[in-house]
Each structure stands twice: as structure tokens, then as C-alpha cells.
XYZ file of C-alpha atoms in Angstrom:
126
model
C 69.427 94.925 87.426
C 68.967 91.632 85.432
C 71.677 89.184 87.153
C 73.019 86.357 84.912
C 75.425 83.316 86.140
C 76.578 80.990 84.039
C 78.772 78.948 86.357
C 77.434 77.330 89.787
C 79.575 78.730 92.313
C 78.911 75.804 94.630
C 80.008 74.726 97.915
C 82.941 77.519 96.952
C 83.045 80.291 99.979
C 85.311 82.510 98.079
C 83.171 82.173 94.905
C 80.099 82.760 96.255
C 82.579 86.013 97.841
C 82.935 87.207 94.199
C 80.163 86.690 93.005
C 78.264 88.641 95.750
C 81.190 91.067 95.021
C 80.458 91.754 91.830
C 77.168 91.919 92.422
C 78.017 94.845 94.920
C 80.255 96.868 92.202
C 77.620 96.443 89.712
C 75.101 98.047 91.908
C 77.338 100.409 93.500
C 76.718 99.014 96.894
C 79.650 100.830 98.194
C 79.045 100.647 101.719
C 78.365 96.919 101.694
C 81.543 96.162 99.175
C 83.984 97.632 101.513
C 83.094 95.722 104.274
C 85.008 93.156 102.193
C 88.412 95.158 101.359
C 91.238 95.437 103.633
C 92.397 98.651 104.154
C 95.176 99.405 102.219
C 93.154 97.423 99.297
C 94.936 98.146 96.088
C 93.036 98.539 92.520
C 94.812 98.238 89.680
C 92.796 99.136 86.753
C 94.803 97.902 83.524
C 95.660 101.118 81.056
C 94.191 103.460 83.118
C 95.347 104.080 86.841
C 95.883 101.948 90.212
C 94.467 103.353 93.370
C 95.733 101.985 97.336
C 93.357 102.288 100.332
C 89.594 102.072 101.190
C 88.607 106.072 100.443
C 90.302 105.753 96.802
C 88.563 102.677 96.007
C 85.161 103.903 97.128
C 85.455 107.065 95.906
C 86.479 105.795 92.431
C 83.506 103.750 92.800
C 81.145 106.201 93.304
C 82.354 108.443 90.859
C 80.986 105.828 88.204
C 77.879 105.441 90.272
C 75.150 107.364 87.949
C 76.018 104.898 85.027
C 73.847 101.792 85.472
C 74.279 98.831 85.176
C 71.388 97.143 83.208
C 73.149 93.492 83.234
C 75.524 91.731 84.665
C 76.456 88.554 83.177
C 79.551 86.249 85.224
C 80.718 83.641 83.004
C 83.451 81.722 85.288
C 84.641 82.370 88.727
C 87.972 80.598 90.151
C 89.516 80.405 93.460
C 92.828 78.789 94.778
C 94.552 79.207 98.073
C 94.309 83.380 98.277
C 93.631 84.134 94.462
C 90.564 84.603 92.177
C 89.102 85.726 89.046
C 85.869 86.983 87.516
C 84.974 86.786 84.108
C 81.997 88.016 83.282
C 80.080 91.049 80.858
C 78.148 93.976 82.077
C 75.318 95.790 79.707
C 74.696 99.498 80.937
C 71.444 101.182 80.736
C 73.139 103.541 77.846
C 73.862 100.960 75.414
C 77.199 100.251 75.971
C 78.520 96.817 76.576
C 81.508 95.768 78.872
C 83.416 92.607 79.029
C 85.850 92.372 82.324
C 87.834 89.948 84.021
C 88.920 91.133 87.810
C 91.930 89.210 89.372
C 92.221 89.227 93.495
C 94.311 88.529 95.953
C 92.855 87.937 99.599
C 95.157 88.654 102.136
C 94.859 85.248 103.515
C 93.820 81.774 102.134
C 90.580 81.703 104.316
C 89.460 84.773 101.866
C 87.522 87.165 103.576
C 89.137 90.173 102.700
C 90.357 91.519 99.323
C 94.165 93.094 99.213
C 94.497 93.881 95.366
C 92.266 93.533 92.261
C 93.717 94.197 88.955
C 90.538 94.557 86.435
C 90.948 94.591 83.018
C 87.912 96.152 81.069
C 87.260 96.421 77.779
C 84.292 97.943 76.086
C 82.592 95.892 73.569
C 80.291 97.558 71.681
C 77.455 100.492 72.117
């Protein structure tokens, strides 16, 4: 997978978090990705469904896991206190191109695990 960033992420812990994060989804690193959730996590996937605890998340996860990602682009990652956000584009091996923006909430300001994403996806082209 081709791996694009477009902002520095710095002397930023919790940036370089996401960014390894969504380096994780896009390869469907499950195992390695939930290291990082707590576990009641919550994922709210905008239009479509929310899902609460470790085994919902990864299985959701994996359920997507034969579509490939061929790119993943991250345009801006921010972090204050316990929030962030990714915005960024993925480009699957089929064609199909994805623009996303993922909000979390850590369950503390020191950021090392997620509580709640709420990911808004929409597909751009094919």
C-alpha cells in the first residue's frame, strides 16, 4: 500500500497515534489496531450504523478486510486535550475512491486509548 502524508505530524504523540492508526485500518491490522481501543470503544459510522465494544469493532473491520486498500492519502491530522480528527482519502485496488474524516475521543488527555470514533465516509468516484 502506497502511504501518502501531507501534513508533518511532528513532535505530536497523539498525531503520530492517528496516523499509525489509520495506517492500521487501512491495512486491516486488526490485531495491532485494537491494542489501541478501550474496551467498550464505540464506532459511529455516519448514515450507516454505530457499533460499542472491541469484538464489534474488529469484526466490522474484518468483514471489509478482502477490499484493499491501494492508497491512503491523510491530508490533516488535529489533536487537543482528548479529541482528534483525520482527514484524509483512500484509493482501493477496485477503482473506487474514498474521502473520510474520523473524529476520536481518547478516554483521557494523555491519548493512548480510543473511546469513540465517528467516521464519516463518502465515496468519491470509481
Amino acid at each position: 500500500m502506497k502511504f501518502t502524508k501531507t501534513v508533518d505530524c511532528g513532535n505530536s504523540p497523539k498525531r503520530e497515534l492517528l496516523k499509525n492508526l489509520s495506517r492500521l485500518f487501512a491495512t486491516y491490522d486488526i490485531e495491532s489496531a485494537m491494542a489501541f481501543m478501550a474496551e467498550d470503544i464505540q464506532w459511529t459510522l455516519v448514515g450507516e450504523r454505530s457499533l460499542k465494544g472491541k469484538e464489534q469493532f474488529a469484526a466490522a473491520l474484518q468483514k471489509h478486510s478482502d477490499t484493499k486498500v491501494r492508497e491512503l492519502i491523510l491530508h490533516n491530522i488535529i489533536t487537543h486535550g482528548k479529541e482528534g480528527a483525520v482527514y484524509g482519502e483512500m484509493i482501493m485496488e477496485n477503482g473506487e475512491h474514498y474521502a473520510f474524516s474520523d473524529i476520536y475521543t481518547f478516554k483521557s488527555a494523555k491519548g493512548d486509548k480510543v473511546k469513540s470514533i465517528v467516521s464519516f465516509v463518502q465515496l468519491k468516484y470509481s
